[in-house]
Short mmCIF file of C-alpha atoms in Angstrom, two decimals:
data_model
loop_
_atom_site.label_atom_id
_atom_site.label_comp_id
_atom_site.label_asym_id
_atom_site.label_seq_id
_atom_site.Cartn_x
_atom_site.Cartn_y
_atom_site.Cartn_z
CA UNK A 9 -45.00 10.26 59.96
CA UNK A 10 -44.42 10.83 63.92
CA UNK A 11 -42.71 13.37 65.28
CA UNK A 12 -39.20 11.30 66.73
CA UNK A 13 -39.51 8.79 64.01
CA UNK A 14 -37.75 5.98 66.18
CA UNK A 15 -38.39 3.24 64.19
CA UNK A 16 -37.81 4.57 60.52
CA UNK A 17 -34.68 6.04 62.28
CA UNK A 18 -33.27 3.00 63.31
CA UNK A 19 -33.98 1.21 60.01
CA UNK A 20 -32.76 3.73 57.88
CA UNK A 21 -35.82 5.15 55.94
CA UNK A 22 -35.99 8.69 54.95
CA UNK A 23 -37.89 11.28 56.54
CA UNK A 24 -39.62 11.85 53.38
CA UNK A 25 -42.72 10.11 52.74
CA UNK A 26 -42.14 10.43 49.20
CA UNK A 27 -38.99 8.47 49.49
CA UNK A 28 -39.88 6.28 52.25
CA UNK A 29 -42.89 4.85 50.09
CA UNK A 30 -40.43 4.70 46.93
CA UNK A 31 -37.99 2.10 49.38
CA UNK A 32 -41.01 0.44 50.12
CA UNK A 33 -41.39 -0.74 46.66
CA UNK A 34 -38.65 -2.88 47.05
CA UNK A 35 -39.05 -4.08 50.29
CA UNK A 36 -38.62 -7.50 51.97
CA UNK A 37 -40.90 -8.71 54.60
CA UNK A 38 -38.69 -9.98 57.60
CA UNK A 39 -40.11 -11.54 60.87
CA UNK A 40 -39.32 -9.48 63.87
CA UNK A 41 -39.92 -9.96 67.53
CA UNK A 42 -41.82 -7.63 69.63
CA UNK A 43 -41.60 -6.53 73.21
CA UNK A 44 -45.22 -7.41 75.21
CA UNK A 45 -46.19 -5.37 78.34
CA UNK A 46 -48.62 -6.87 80.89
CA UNK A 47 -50.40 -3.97 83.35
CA UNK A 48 -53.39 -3.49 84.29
CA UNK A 49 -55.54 -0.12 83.37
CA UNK A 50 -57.01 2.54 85.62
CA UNK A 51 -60.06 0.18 86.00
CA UNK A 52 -57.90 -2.88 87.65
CA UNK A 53 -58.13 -4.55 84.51
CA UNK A 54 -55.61 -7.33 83.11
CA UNK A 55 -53.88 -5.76 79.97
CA UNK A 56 -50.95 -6.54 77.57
CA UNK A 57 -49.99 -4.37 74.87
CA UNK A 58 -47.34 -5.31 72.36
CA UNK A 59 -44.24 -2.29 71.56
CA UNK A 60 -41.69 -2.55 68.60
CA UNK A 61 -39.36 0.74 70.06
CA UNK A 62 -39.73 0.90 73.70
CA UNK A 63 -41.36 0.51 76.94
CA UNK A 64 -40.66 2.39 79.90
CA UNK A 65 -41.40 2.46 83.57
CA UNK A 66 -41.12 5.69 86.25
CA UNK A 67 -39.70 9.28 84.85
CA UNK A 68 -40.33 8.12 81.39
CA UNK A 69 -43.67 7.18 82.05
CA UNK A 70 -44.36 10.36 83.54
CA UNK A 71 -42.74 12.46 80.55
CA UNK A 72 -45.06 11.00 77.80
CA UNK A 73 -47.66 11.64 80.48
CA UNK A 74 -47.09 15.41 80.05
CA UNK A 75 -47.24 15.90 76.56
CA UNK A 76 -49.34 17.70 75.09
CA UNK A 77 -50.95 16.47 72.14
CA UNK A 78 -51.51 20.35 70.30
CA UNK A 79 -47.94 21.27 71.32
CA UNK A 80 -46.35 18.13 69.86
CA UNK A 81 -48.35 18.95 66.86
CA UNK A 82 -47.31 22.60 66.35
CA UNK A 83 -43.69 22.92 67.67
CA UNK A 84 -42.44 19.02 67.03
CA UNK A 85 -39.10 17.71 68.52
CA UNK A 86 -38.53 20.85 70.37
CA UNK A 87 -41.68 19.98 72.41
CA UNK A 88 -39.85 16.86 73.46
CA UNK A 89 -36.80 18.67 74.58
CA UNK A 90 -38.85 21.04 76.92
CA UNK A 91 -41.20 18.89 78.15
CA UNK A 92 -37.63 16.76 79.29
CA UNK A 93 -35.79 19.85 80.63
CA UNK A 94 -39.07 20.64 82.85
CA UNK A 95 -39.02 16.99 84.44
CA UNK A 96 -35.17 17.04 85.32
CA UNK A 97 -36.13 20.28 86.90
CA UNK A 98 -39.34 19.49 88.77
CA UNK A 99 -39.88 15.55 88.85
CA UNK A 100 -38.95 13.59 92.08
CA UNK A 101 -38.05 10.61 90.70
CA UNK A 102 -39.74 8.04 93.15
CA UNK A 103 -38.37 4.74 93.76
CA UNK A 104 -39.97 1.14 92.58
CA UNK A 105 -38.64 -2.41 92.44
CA UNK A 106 -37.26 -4.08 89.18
CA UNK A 107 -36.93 -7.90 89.12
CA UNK A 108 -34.21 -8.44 86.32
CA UNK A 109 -34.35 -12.09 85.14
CA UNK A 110 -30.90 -11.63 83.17
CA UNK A 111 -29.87 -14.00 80.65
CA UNK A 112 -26.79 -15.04 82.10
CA UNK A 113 -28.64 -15.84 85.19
CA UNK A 114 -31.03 -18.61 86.63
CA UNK A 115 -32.35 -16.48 89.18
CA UNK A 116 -34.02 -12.60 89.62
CA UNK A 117 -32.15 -10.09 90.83
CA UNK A 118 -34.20 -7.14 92.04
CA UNK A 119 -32.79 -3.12 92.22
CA UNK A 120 -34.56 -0.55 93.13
CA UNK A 121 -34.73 2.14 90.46
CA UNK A 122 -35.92 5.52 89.74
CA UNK A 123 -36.51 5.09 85.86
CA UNK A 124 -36.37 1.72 83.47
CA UNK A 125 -36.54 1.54 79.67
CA UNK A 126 -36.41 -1.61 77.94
CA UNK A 127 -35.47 -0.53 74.72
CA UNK A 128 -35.93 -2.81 71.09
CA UNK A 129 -33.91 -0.40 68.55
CA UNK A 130 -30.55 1.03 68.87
CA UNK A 131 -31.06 4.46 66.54
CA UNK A 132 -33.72 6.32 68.23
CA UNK A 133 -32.69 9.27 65.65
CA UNK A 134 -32.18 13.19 65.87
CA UNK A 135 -30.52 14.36 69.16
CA UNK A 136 -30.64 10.45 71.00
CA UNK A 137 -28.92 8.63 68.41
CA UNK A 138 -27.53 5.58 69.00
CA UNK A 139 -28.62 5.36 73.09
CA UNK A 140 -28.67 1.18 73.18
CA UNK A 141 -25.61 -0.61 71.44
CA UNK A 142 -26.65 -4.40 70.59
CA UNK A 143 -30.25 -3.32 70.70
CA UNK A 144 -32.19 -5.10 67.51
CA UNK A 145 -35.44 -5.82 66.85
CA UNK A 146 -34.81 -9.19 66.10
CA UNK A 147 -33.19 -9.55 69.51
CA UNK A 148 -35.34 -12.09 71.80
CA UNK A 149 -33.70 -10.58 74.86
CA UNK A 150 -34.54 -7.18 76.04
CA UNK A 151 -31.76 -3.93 76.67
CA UNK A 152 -32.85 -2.62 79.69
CA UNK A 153 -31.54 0.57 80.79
CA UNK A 154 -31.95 0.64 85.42
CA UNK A 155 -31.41 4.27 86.61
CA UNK A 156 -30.51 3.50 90.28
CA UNK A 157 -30.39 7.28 91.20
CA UNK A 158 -32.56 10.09 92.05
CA UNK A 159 -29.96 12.28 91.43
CA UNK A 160 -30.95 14.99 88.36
CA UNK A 161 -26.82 15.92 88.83
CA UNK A 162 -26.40 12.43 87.39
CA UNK A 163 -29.60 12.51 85.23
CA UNK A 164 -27.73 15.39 83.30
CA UNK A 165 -24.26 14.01 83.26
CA UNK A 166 -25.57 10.98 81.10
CA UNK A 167 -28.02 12.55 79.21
CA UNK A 168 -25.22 15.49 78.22
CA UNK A 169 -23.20 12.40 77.46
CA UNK A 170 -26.10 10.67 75.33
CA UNK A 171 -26.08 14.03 73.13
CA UNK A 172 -22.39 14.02 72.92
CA UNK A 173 -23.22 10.21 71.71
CA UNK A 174 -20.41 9.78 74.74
CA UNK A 175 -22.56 7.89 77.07
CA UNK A 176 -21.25 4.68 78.86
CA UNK A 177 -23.48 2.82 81.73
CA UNK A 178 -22.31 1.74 85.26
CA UNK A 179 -23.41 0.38 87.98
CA UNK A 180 -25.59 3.59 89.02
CA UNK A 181 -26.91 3.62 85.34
CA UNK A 182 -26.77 -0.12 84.10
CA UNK A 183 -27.58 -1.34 81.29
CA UNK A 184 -28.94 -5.08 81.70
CA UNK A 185 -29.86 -8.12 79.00
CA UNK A 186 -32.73 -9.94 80.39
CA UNK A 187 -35.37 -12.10 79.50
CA UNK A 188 -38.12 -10.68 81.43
CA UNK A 189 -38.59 -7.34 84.14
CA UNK A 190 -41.55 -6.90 86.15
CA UNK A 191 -41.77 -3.79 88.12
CA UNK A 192 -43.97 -2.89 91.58
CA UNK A 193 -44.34 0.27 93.77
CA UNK A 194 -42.30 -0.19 96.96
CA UNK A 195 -44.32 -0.50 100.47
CA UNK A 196 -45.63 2.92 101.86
CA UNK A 197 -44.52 4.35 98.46
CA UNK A 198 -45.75 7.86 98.63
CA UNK A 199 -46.34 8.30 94.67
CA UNK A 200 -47.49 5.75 92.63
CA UNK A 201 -45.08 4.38 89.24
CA UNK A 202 -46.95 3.88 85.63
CA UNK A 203 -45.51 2.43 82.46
CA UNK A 204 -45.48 3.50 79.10
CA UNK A 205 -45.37 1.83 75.56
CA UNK A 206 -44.25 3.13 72.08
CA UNK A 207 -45.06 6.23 73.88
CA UNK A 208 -48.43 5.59 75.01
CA UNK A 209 -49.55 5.34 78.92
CA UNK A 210 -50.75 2.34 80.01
CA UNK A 211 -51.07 2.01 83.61
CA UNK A 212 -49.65 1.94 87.15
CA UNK A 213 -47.89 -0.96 88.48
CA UNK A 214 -46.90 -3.51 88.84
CA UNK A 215 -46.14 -4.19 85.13
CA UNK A 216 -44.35 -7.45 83.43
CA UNK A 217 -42.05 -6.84 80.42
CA UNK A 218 -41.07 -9.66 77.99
CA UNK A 219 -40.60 -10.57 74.22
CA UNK A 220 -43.35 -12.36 72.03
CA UNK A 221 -40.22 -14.07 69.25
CA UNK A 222 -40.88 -14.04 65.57
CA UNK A 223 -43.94 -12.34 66.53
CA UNK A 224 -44.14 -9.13 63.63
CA UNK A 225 -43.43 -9.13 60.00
CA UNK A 226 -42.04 -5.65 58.98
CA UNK A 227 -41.11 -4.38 55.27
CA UNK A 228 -37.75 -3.70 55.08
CA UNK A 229 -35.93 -2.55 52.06
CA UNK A 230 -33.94 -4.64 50.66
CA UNK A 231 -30.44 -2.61 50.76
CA UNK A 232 -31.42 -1.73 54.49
CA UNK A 233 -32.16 -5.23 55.94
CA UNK A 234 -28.12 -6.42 56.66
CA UNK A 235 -28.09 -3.11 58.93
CA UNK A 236 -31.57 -3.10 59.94
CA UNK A 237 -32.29 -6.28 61.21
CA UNK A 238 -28.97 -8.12 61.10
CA UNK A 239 -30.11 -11.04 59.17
#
């Protein structure tokens, strides 16, 4: 029933309600894992907060910050799309520090990056499509994508490649698997960094990202759950 539909995207449920609830009469209950944020709130307060889509840190942050609730209502997807074009146009995209701890190493490595999404789901849906290959929400790893750039020249280029489902990372757009990502506002950093989950602002940095395993059931139909969740 949202308007980007990220999650019934990615496992393959209609955008009717009528036929999503029809599916759901033969659905399975599979155990999922969960991404977990820890922040803390405008108050100083420890938080965590628990996402199934996506978590981001720095321009992302900032979009879902902008949205207005009344607009999303009334013009939808589209709202999305502008709200996006005006932030290429007019963001700055401050620095921070991410500490990767990457699967395939013992140690953190830390890069300092504009914009960070640690994504769970590989279909987003409608004009994103398939943005993370090897993204699953039974993963117990997280798909992180670093922007390492302030550039909006190479903001564009992927994102024109993302719609032309043409998009490949690099070293100046990486795509890491870690374990864990924790995020802080660099010294004498002029504007503060917040993070965002399942589209929802939590709070400014610094920020720990991580997976809770086995941590969600879901209902799944049953002709959906070999593509859905891999199992």
């Amino acid at each position: 029933m949202g308007i980007a539909n990220a999650l019934a995207a990615d496992l393959g449920l209609p955008a009717s309600p009528e036929k999503a609830a029809k599916m759901l009469l033969a659905a399975i209950p599979v155990r999922v894992s969960v991404g977990r944020v820890f922040y803390r709130d405008r108050e100083g307060s420890s938080r965590s907060r628990f996402f199934v889509v996506a978590a981001g840190v720095g321009a992302d942050a900032f979009f879902f910050s902008r949205l207005n609730p009344r607009l999303k209502q009334r013009l939808g997807y589209k709202h999305y799309l502008i709200e996006v074009l005006r932030l290429w146009a007019t963001h700055t995209f401050p620095i921070f520090a991410a500490s990767f701890m990457e699967t395939s190493s013992p140690t953190p490595r830390v890069e300092e990056v504009s914009q960070l999404l640690a994504v769970r789901i590989s279909n987003f849906g409608g004009l994103v499509g398939n943005l993370v290959p090897g993204a699953a929400i039974h993963n117990d790893n997280l798909k992180v994508i670093a922007f390492k750039t302030r550039s909006r020249l190479r903001y564009l280029r992927f994102m024109a490649a993302v719609l032309l489902r043409r998009h490949t990372y690099s070293s100046t757009i990486e795509l890491v698997e870690c374990v864990t990502v924790e995020c802080r506002d660099l010294e004498h950093s002029a504007e503060p960094s917040f993070v965002e989950a399942d589209g929802e602002i939590l709070g400014p940095l610094p920020v720990r990202i991580d997976v809770v395993p086995q941590a969600l059931t879901l209902l799944i139909p049953s002709k959906l759950i070999s593509r859905a969740s891999h199992l």
